[in-house]
mmCIF file of C-alpha atoms in Angstrom:
data_model
loop_
_atom_site.group_PDB
_atom_site.id
_atom_site.type_symbol
_atom_site.label_atom_id
_atom_site.label_comp_id
_atom_site.label_asym_id
_atom_site.label_seq_id
_atom_site.Cartn_x
_atom_site.Cartn_y
_atom_site.Cartn_z
ATOM 1 C CA UNK A 123 22.895 9.032 25.811
ATOM 2 C CA UNK A 124 21.620 10.050 22.363
ATOM 3 C CA UNK A 125 18.187 11.564 22.050
ATOM 4 C CA UNK A 126 15.417 10.006 20.010
ATOM 5 C CA UNK A 127 13.941 11.690 16.951
ATOM 6 C CA UNK A 128 10.769 12.554 18.888
ATOM 7 C CA UNK A 129 12.775 14.228 21.647
ATOM 8 C CA UNK A 130 14.879 16.167 19.144
ATOM 9 C CA UNK A 131 11.861 17.292 17.129
ATOM 10 C CA UNK A 132 9.778 18.498 20.053
ATOM 11 C CA UNK A 133 12.432 20.189 22.202
ATOM 12 C CA UNK A 134 11.605 23.616 20.719
ATOM 13 C CA UNK A 135 8.604 25.185 19.047
ATOM 14 C CA UNK A 136 10.646 26.680 16.202
ATOM 15 C CA UNK A 137 12.290 23.336 15.355
ATOM 16 C CA UNK A 138 8.938 21.567 15.262
ATOM 17 C CA UNK A 139 7.349 24.183 13.014
ATOM 18 C CA UNK A 140 10.308 24.209 10.627
ATOM 19 C CA UNK A 141 10.355 20.408 10.347
ATOM 20 C CA UNK A 142 6.613 20.219 9.662
ATOM 21 C CA UNK A 143 6.851 22.966 7.046
ATOM 22 C CA UNK A 144 9.891 21.475 5.308
ATOM 23 C CA UNK A 145 8.334 17.995 5.246
ATOM 24 C CA UNK A 146 5.185 19.420 3.641
ATOM 25 C CA UNK A 147 7.183 21.445 1.111
ATOM 26 C CA UNK A 148 9.098 18.390 -0.090
ATOM 27 C CA UNK A 149 5.971 16.222 -0.296
ATOM 28 C CA UNK A 150 4.898 17.124 -3.872
ATOM 29 C CA UNK A 151 8.383 16.650 -5.350
ATOM 30 C CA UNK A 152 10.082 13.799 -3.446
ATOM 31 C CA UNK A 153 8.962 10.259 -4.412
ATOM 32 C CA UNK A 154 7.615 8.081 -1.585
ATOM 33 C CA UNK A 155 7.590 11.065 0.831
ATOM 34 C CA UNK A 156 3.847 11.734 0.867
ATOM 35 C CA UNK A 157 3.502 10.046 4.263
ATOM 36 C CA UNK A 158 6.073 12.167 6.135
ATOM 37 C CA UNK A 159 3.949 15.240 7.046
ATOM 38 C CA UNK A 160 1.127 12.981 8.184
ATOM 39 C CA UNK A 161 3.514 10.957 10.348
ATOM 40 C CA UNK A 162 4.648 14.169 12.032
ATOM 41 C CA UNK A 163 1.007 15.060 12.758
ATOM 42 C CA UNK A 164 0.492 11.644 14.352
ATOM 43 C CA UNK A 165 3.640 12.174 16.395
ATOM 44 C CA UNK A 166 2.472 15.605 17.592
ATOM 45 C CA UNK A 167 -0.841 14.071 18.634
ATOM 46 C CA UNK A 168 0.834 11.416 20.782
ATOM 47 C CA UNK A 169 3.656 13.224 22.581
ATOM 48 C CA UNK A 170 3.855 16.497 24.543
ATOM 49 C CA UNK A 171 4.887 19.361 22.290
ATOM 50 C CA UNK A 172 4.752 23.151 22.152
ATOM 51 C CA UNK A 173 3.031 22.847 18.765
ATOM 52 C CA UNK A 174 -0.562 21.523 18.871
ATOM 53 C CA UNK A 175 -1.370 19.003 16.146
ATOM 54 C CA UNK A 176 -4.024 21.342 14.711
ATOM 55 C CA UNK A 177 -1.378 24.029 14.218
ATOM 56 C CA UNK A 178 0.836 21.497 12.484
ATOM 57 C CA UNK A 179 -2.081 20.494 10.253
ATOM 58 C CA UNK A 180 -2.773 24.103 9.212
ATOM 59 C CA UNK A 181 0.901 24.853 8.585
ATOM 60 C CA UNK A 182 1.508 21.709 6.534
ATOM 61 C CA UNK A 183 -1.724 22.241 4.608
ATOM 62 C CA UNK A 184 -0.808 25.831 3.782
ATOM 63 C CA UNK A 185 2.625 24.699 2.538
ATOM 64 C CA UNK A 186 1.191 22.007 0.257
ATOM 65 C CA UNK A 187 -1.508 24.300 -1.125
ATOM 66 C CA UNK A 188 0.998 27.086 -1.704
ATOM 67 C CA UNK A 189 3.314 24.802 -3.664
ATOM 68 C CA UNK A 190 0.673 23.125 -5.817
ATOM 69 C CA UNK A 191 -1.963 25.806 -6.410
ATOM 70 C CA UNK A 192 -0.255 27.264 -9.456
ATOM 71 C CA UNK A 193 0.117 23.883 -11.138
ATOM 72 C CA UNK A 194 -3.293 22.346 -10.461
ATOM 73 C CA UNK A 195 -5.545 25.183 -9.304
ATOM 74 C CA UNK A 196 -6.967 26.145 -5.892
ATOM 75 C CA UNK A 197 -9.568 23.411 -5.394
ATOM 76 C CA UNK A 198 -7.396 20.453 -6.469
ATOM 77 C CA UNK A 199 -4.557 21.831 -4.314
ATOM 78 C CA UNK A 200 -6.869 22.069 -1.313
ATOM 79 C CA UNK A 201 -8.222 18.579 -1.992
ATOM 80 C CA UNK A 202 -4.679 17.181 -2.216
ATOM 81 C CA UNK A 203 -3.676 18.759 1.096
ATOM 82 C CA UNK A 204 -6.861 17.459 2.718
ATOM 83 C CA UNK A 205 -6.312 13.877 1.500
ATOM 84 C CA UNK A 206 -2.660 13.846 2.583
ATOM 85 C CA UNK A 207 -3.111 15.388 6.029
ATOM 86 C CA UNK A 208 -6.632 15.236 7.461
ATOM 87 C CA UNK A 209 -6.891 11.405 7.718
ATOM 88 C CA UNK A 210 -3.570 11.291 9.582
ATOM 89 C CA UNK A 211 -4.637 14.115 11.883
ATOM 90 C CA UNK A 212 -7.862 12.267 12.722
ATOM 91 C CA UNK A 213 -5.990 8.992 13.240
ATOM 92 C CA UNK A 214 -3.590 10.786 15.566
ATOM 93 C CA UNK A 215 -6.440 12.203 17.609
ATOM 94 C CA UNK A 216 -8.043 8.760 17.727
ATOM 95 C CA UNK A 217 -4.820 7.186 18.992
ATOM 96 C CA UNK A 218 -4.386 9.989 21.521
ATOM 97 C CA UNK A 219 -7.797 9.122 22.964
ATOM 98 C CA UNK A 220 -6.673 5.560 23.670
ATOM 99 C CA UNK A 221 -7.604 3.740 20.479
ATOM 100 C CA UNK A 222 -5.365 0.876 19.413
ATOM 101 C CA UNK A 223 -3.489 0.830 16.089
ATOM 102 C CA UNK A 224 -5.737 -2.044 14.998
ATOM 103 C CA UNK A 225 -8.895 -0.010 15.624
ATOM 104 C CA UNK A 226 -7.345 2.938 13.796
ATOM 105 C CA UNK A 227 -6.486 0.640 10.883
ATOM 106 C CA UNK A 228 -10.037 -0.629 10.735
ATOM 107 C CA UNK A 229 -11.479 2.892 10.900
ATOM 108 C CA UNK A 230 -9.162 4.030 8.107
ATOM 109 C CA UNK A 231 -10.306 1.104 5.947
ATOM 110 C CA UNK A 232 -13.961 1.925 6.598
ATOM 111 C CA UNK A 233 -13.279 5.575 5.735
ATOM 112 C CA UNK A 234 -11.664 4.568 2.413
ATOM 113 C CA UNK A 235 -14.668 2.403 1.578
ATOM 114 C CA UNK A 236 -17.005 5.200 2.631
ATOM 115 C CA UNK A 237 -15.189 7.589 0.318
ATOM 116 C CA UNK A 238 -15.876 5.245 -2.594
ATOM 117 C CA UNK A 239 -19.577 5.088 -1.744
ATOM 118 C CA UNK A 240 -19.814 8.890 -1.575
ATOM 119 C CA UNK A 241 -18.026 9.251 -4.922
ATOM 120 C CA UNK A 242 -20.364 6.840 -6.673
ATOM 121 C CA UNK A 243 -23.441 8.442 -5.095
ATOM 122 C CA UNK A 244 -22.477 12.067 -5.726
ATOM 123 C CA UNK A 245 -20.859 11.822 -9.164
ATOM 124 C CA UNK A 246 -23.094 11.025 -12.109
ATOM 125 C CA UNK A 247 -20.134 9.669 -14.105
ATOM 126 C CA UNK A 248 -17.292 8.692 -11.735
ATOM 127 C CA UNK A 249 -15.176 7.201 -14.509
ATOM 128 C CA UNK A 250 -15.578 10.350 -16.601
ATOM 129 C CA UNK A 251 -13.557 12.339 -14.081
ATOM 130 C CA UNK A 252 -10.444 10.478 -15.235
ATOM 131 C CA UNK A 253 -11.084 10.868 -18.956
ATOM 132 C CA UNK A 254 -8.860 13.968 -19.397
ATOM 133 C CA UNK A 255 -6.033 12.241 -17.512
ATOM 134 C CA UNK A 256 -6.438 9.181 -19.675
ATOM 135 C CA UNK A 257 -6.175 11.258 -22.851
ATOM 136 C CA UNK A 258 -2.984 12.884 -21.565
ATOM 137 C CA UNK A 259 -1.393 9.522 -20.788
ATOM 138 C CA UNK A 260 -2.043 7.965 -24.172
ATOM 139 C CA UNK A 261 0.903 9.667 -25.976
ATOM 140 C CA UNK A 262 3.265 8.745 -23.137
ATOM 141 C CA UNK A 263 2.178 5.118 -23.173
ATOM 142 C CA UNK A 264 2.587 5.051 -26.943
ATOM 143 C CA UNK A 265 6.181 6.268 -26.590
ATOM 144 C CA UNK A 266 6.884 3.568 -23.978
ATOM 145 C CA UNK A 267 5.542 0.927 -26.356
ATOM 146 C CA UNK A 268 7.761 2.265 -29.147
ATOM 147 C CA UNK A 269 10.799 2.138 -26.848
ATOM 148 C CA UNK A 270 10.089 -1.496 -26.011
ATOM 149 C CA UNK A 271 9.846 -2.295 -29.717
ATOM 150 C CA UNK A 272 13.113 -0.511 -30.449
ATOM 151 C CA UNK A 273 14.803 -2.393 -27.605
ATOM 152 C CA UNK A 274 13.890 -5.628 -29.296
ATOM 153 C CA UNK A 275 11.572 -6.964 -26.604
ATOM 154 C CA UNK A 276 9.239 -8.327 -29.224
ATOM 155 C CA UNK A 277 6.270 -7.350 -27.097
ATOM 156 C CA UNK A 278 3.937 -4.547 -28.053
ATOM 157 C CA UNK A 279 1.787 -3.062 -25.331
ATOM 158 C CA UNK A 280 -1.921 -2.945 -26.088
ATOM 159 C CA UNK A 281 -2.258 0.736 -25.240
ATOM 160 C CA UNK A 282 -6.005 0.960 -25.298
ATOM 161 C CA UNK A 283 -6.560 -2.189 -23.283
ATOM 162 C CA UNK A 284 -4.049 -1.215 -20.588
ATOM 163 C CA UNK A 285 -5.440 2.295 -20.243
ATOM 164 C CA UNK A 286 -9.046 1.140 -20.153
ATOM 165 C CA UNK A 287 -8.368 -1.554 -17.561
ATOM 166 C CA UNK A 288 -6.349 0.811 -15.394
ATOM 167 C CA UNK A 289 -8.842 3.657 -15.402
ATOM 168 C CA UNK A 290 -11.769 1.301 -14.918
ATOM 169 C CA UNK A 291 -10.482 0.856 -11.359
ATOM 170 C CA UNK A 292 -9.025 4.346 -10.880
ATOM 171 C CA UNK A 293 -11.186 5.291 -7.910
ATOM 172 C CA UNK A 294 -10.484 2.013 -6.163
ATOM 173 C CA UNK A 295 -6.766 2.534 -6.692
ATOM 174 C CA UNK A 296 -6.966 6.088 -5.340
ATOM 175 C CA UNK A 297 -8.840 4.903 -2.234
ATOM 176 C CA UNK A 298 -6.270 2.137 -1.656
ATOM 177 C CA UNK A 299 -3.311 4.508 -2.091
ATOM 178 C CA UNK A 300 -4.841 6.998 0.339
ATOM 179 C CA UNK A 301 -5.379 4.199 2.844
ATOM 180 C CA UNK A 302 -1.793 3.013 2.354
ATOM 181 C CA UNK A 303 -0.431 6.539 2.807
ATOM 182 C CA UNK A 304 -2.496 7.008 5.965
ATOM 183 C CA UNK A 305 -1.324 3.713 7.444
ATOM 184 C CA UNK A 306 2.352 4.340 6.682
ATOM 185 C CA UNK A 307 2.014 7.754 8.346
ATOM 186 C CA UNK A 308 0.331 6.210 11.380
ATOM 187 C CA UNK A 309 2.880 3.429 11.791
ATOM 188 C CA UNK A 310 5.867 5.753 11.533
ATOM 189 C CA UNK A 311 4.209 8.316 13.804
ATOM 190 C CA UNK A 312 3.598 5.641 16.441
ATOM 191 C CA UNK A 313 7.155 4.329 16.023
ATOM 192 C CA UNK A 314 8.628 7.815 16.503
ATOM 193 C CA UNK A 315 6.344 8.511 19.472
ATOM 194 C CA UNK A 316 7.699 5.423 21.223
ATOM 195 C CA UNK A 317 10.967 7.324 21.528
ATOM 196 C CA UNK A 318 9.266 9.734 23.903
ATOM 197 C CA UNK A 319 7.481 7.174 26.014
ATOM 198 C CA UNK A 320 4.297 6.502 24.069
ATOM 199 C CA UNK A 321 3.208 2.874 24.129
ATOM 200 C CA UNK A 322 0.245 1.975 21.902
ATOM 201 C CA UNK A 323 -2.556 -0.066 23.503
ATOM 202 C CA UNK A 324 -1.651 -3.703 23.073
ATOM 203 C CA UNK A 325 2.066 -2.936 22.931
ATOM 204 C CA UNK A 326 2.950 -3.869 19.342
ATOM 205 C CA UNK A 327 1.634 -2.015 16.310
ATOM 206 C CA UNK A 328 2.625 -3.219 12.841
ATOM 207 C CA UNK A 329 3.648 -6.734 13.877
ATOM 208 C CA UNK A 330 0.126 -7.399 15.195
ATOM 209 C CA UNK A 331 -1.894 -5.388 12.670
ATOM 210 C CA UNK A 332 -5.267 -6.982 11.979
ATOM 211 C CA UNK A 333 -8.330 -5.928 10.009
ATOM 212 C CA UNK A 334 -10.606 -8.174 12.054
ATOM 213 C CA UNK A 335 -13.329 -10.626 11.135
ATOM 214 C CA UNK A 336 -15.974 -7.953 10.499
ATOM 215 C CA UNK A 337 -14.026 -6.509 7.580
ATOM 216 C CA UNK A 338 -13.152 -10.010 6.413
ATOM 217 C CA UNK A 339 -16.856 -10.933 6.281
ATOM 218 C CA UNK A 340 -17.581 -7.615 4.556
ATOM 219 C CA UNK A 341 -15.033 -8.493 1.884
ATOM 220 C CA UNK A 342 -16.888 -11.746 1.186
ATOM 221 C CA UNK A 343 -20.117 -9.787 0.766
ATOM 222 C CA UNK A 344 -18.272 -7.457 -1.605
ATOM 223 C CA UNK A 345 -17.062 -10.399 -3.691
ATOM 224 C CA UNK A 346 -20.655 -11.637 -3.989
ATOM 225 C CA UNK A 347 -21.840 -8.140 -4.943
ATOM 226 C CA UNK A 348 -19.120 -7.849 -7.589
ATOM 227 C CA UNK A 349 -20.265 -11.155 -9.124
ATOM 228 C CA UNK A 350 -23.974 -10.357 -8.952
ATOM 229 C CA UNK A 351 -23.767 -6.710 -10.033
ATOM 230 C CA UNK A 352 -20.990 -6.812 -12.589
ATOM 231 C CA UNK A 353 -22.373 -3.722 -14.344
ATOM 232 C CA UNK A 354 -21.534 -1.576 -11.311
ATOM 233 C CA UNK A 355 -17.919 -0.624 -10.728
ATOM 234 C CA UNK A 356 -18.368 0.175 -7.035
ATOM 235 C CA UNK A 357 -18.081 -3.439 -5.733
ATOM 236 C CA UNK A 358 -14.946 -3.981 -7.828
ATOM 237 C CA UNK A 359 -13.342 -0.797 -6.533
ATOM 238 C CA UNK A 360 -14.277 -1.712 -2.959
ATOM 239 C CA UNK A 361 -12.769 -5.160 -3.487
ATOM 240 C CA UNK A 362 -9.504 -3.499 -4.544
ATOM 241 C CA UNK A 363 -9.462 -1.641 -1.212
ATOM 242 C CA UNK A 364 -10.106 -4.876 0.677
ATOM 243 C CA UNK A 365 -7.202 -6.512 -1.162
ATOM 244 C CA UNK A 366 -5.007 -3.632 -0.025
ATOM 245 C CA UNK A 367 -6.212 -4.041 3.553
ATOM 246 C CA UNK A 368 -5.368 -7.737 3.670
ATOM 247 C CA UNK A 369 -2.070 -7.140 1.872
ATOM 248 C CA UNK A 370 -1.067 -4.845 4.723
ATOM 249 C CA UNK A 371 -2.082 -7.520 7.193
ATOM 250 C CA UNK A 372 -0.039 -10.035 5.203
ATOM 251 C CA UNK A 373 2.963 -7.711 5.405
ATOM 252 C CA UNK A 374 2.460 -7.453 9.161
ATOM 253 C CA UNK A 375 2.668 -11.252 9.347
ATOM 254 C CA UNK A 376 5.951 -11.109 7.433
ATOM 255 C CA UNK A 377 7.158 -8.337 9.752
ATOM 256 C CA UNK A 378 6.311 -10.449 12.785
ATOM 257 C CA UNK A 379 8.247 -13.396 11.351
ATOM 258 C CA UNK A 380 11.286 -11.188 10.644
ATOM 259 C CA UNK A 381 11.231 -9.939 14.239
ATOM 260 C CA UNK A 382 11.080 -13.549 15.437
ATOM 261 C CA UNK A 383 14.171 -14.309 13.318
ATOM 262 C CA UNK A 384 16.095 -11.580 15.112
ATOM 263 C CA UNK A 385 15.852 -8.746 12.587
ATOM 264 C CA UNK A 386 15.545 -5.297 14.155
ATOM 265 C CA UNK A 387 16.594 -1.709 13.667
ATOM 266 C CA UNK A 388 18.952 -1.138 10.731
ATOM 267 C CA UNK A 389 18.961 -4.775 9.611
ATOM 268 C CA UNK A 390 15.163 -4.776 9.429
ATOM 269 C CA UNK A 391 15.127 -1.550 7.427
ATOM 270 C CA UNK A 392 17.780 -2.834 5.008
ATOM 271 C CA UNK A 393 15.835 -6.057 4.614
ATOM 272 C CA UNK A 394 12.693 -4.166 3.667
ATOM 273 C CA UNK A 395 14.612 -1.920 1.259
ATOM 274 C CA UNK A 396 16.219 -4.908 -0.464
ATOM 275 C CA UNK A 397 12.914 -6.743 -0.629
ATOM 276 C CA UNK A 398 11.191 -3.713 -2.143
ATOM 277 C CA UNK A 399 13.853 -3.362 -4.851
ATOM 278 C CA UNK A 400 13.666 -7.063 -5.684
ATOM 279 C CA UNK A 401 9.889 -6.825 -5.882
ATOM 280 C CA UNK A 402 10.073 -3.849 -8.283
ATOM 281 C CA UNK A 403 12.539 -5.677 -10.525
ATOM 282 C CA UNK A 404 10.385 -8.796 -10.466
ATOM 283 C CA UNK A 405 7.315 -6.732 -11.370
ATOM 284 C CA UNK A 406 9.132 -5.380 -14.428
ATOM 285 C CA UNK A 407 10.769 -8.627 -15.564
ATOM 286 C CA UNK A 408 8.280 -11.270 -14.403
ATOM 287 C CA UNK A 409 4.893 -9.621 -13.754
ATOM 288 C CA UNK A 410 3.295 -12.966 -12.905
ATOM 289 C CA UNK A 411 5.739 -13.402 -10.000
ATOM 290 C CA UNK A 412 4.838 -10.045 -8.479
ATOM 291 C CA UNK A 413 1.142 -10.858 -8.769
ATOM 292 C CA UNK A 414 1.775 -14.192 -7.066
ATOM 293 C CA UNK A 415 3.553 -12.480 -4.163
ATOM 294 C CA UNK A 416 0.762 -9.943 -3.764
ATOM 295 C CA UNK A 417 -1.878 -12.676 -3.902
ATOM 296 C CA UNK A 418 -0.019 -14.682 -1.247
ATOM 297 C CA UNK A 419 0.075 -11.643 1.042
ATOM 298 C CA UNK A 420 -3.633 -10.925 0.505
ATOM 299 C CA UNK A 421 -4.693 -14.522 1.153
ATOM 300 C CA UNK A 422 -2.437 -14.776 4.217
ATOM 301 C CA UNK A 423 -3.821 -11.554 5.635
ATOM 302 C CA UNK A 424 -7.380 -12.694 5.049
ATOM 303 C CA UNK A 425 -6.904 -16.127 6.638
ATOM 304 C CA UNK A 426 -5.057 -14.608 9.592
ATOM 305 C CA UNK A 427 -8.359 -13.178 10.827
ATOM 306 C CA UNK A 428 -9.401 -16.717 11.720
ATOM 307 C CA UNK A 429 -6.215 -18.764 11.982
ATOM 308 C CA UNK A 430 -3.195 -17.548 14.032
ATOM 309 C CA UNK A 431 -0.715 -17.632 11.159
ATOM 310 C CA UNK A 432 1.818 -15.307 12.759
ATOM 311 C CA UNK A 433 1.849 -17.366 15.971
ATOM 312 C CA UNK A 434 2.528 -20.475 13.940
ATOM 313 C CA UNK A 435 5.380 -18.768 12.085
ATOM 314 C CA UNK A 436 6.897 -17.592 15.365
ATOM 315 C CA UNK A 437 6.783 -21.152 16.694
ATOM 316 C CA UNK A 438 8.329 -22.524 13.490
ATOM 317 C CA UNK A 439 11.100 -19.910 13.513
ATOM 318 C CA UNK A 440 11.779 -20.542 17.183
ATOM 319 C CA UNK A 441 12.240 -24.247 16.564
ATOM 320 C CA UNK A 442 14.642 -23.648 13.677
ATOM 321 C CA UNK A 443 16.680 -21.181 15.723
#
């Protein structure tokens, strides 16, 4: 009988330490791999291992800082390692104490919103932090616009407008991406830990992910605040995080429907990979279509806090099958 990944990873101290270190070393250079070290920390928190999760945190943090300190400086390197590892470590400890994935999801969302509040309270000019980055991106965006002209697209990007609109919500985007990275780490860590006997409270994890009505009501308050206090960017950034929260819940509804249709294992992974590629192509060719898909996921995730959408989809799929 073949061993699971969790059993293979934790059968020796040296193997565990090497895997954690290698995962952290590849994080800054491999696209879409930022979640891997955090997932390993969640795994170490949930299953018996010769390496305590705190040791894994320190080792992975040292690797990330060591690889990035020369490029960005000591404090940004330390901040990067903290953002990529500490939330996952805390989520792992929370799960190890008996918390459900849903509660961990809700706590991560609250933490992302809390980070935004702290940033806007502490920094006198939050948007000004991104000004140097914006100036560096302007030449690159200008070259992209020139390439589109040369390719005969007939469409010229409004450089200034795009940059201004993007950086106006930079902190909200950062908070959402950190939340997304934390949740991907948690979900994979829980999935791997199942291979060594861990069962999350409530059984399922991603297929039943829910933000809950409290966060849903809070999002409505945020919408009202964004309309009433349009001069402040904080409500708009917080609303971006809420959209990300409900998009994840919408994806969990889709995941639940795919499971009901019989997808699992490799077929489920291939389905997600194909869907992601199609979505990227649609975003490049037909931006309005990608926005429509995202909006549908957000609205579905929001409504699911009151109406059992995933149960209805399971019933519908069961009748068709």
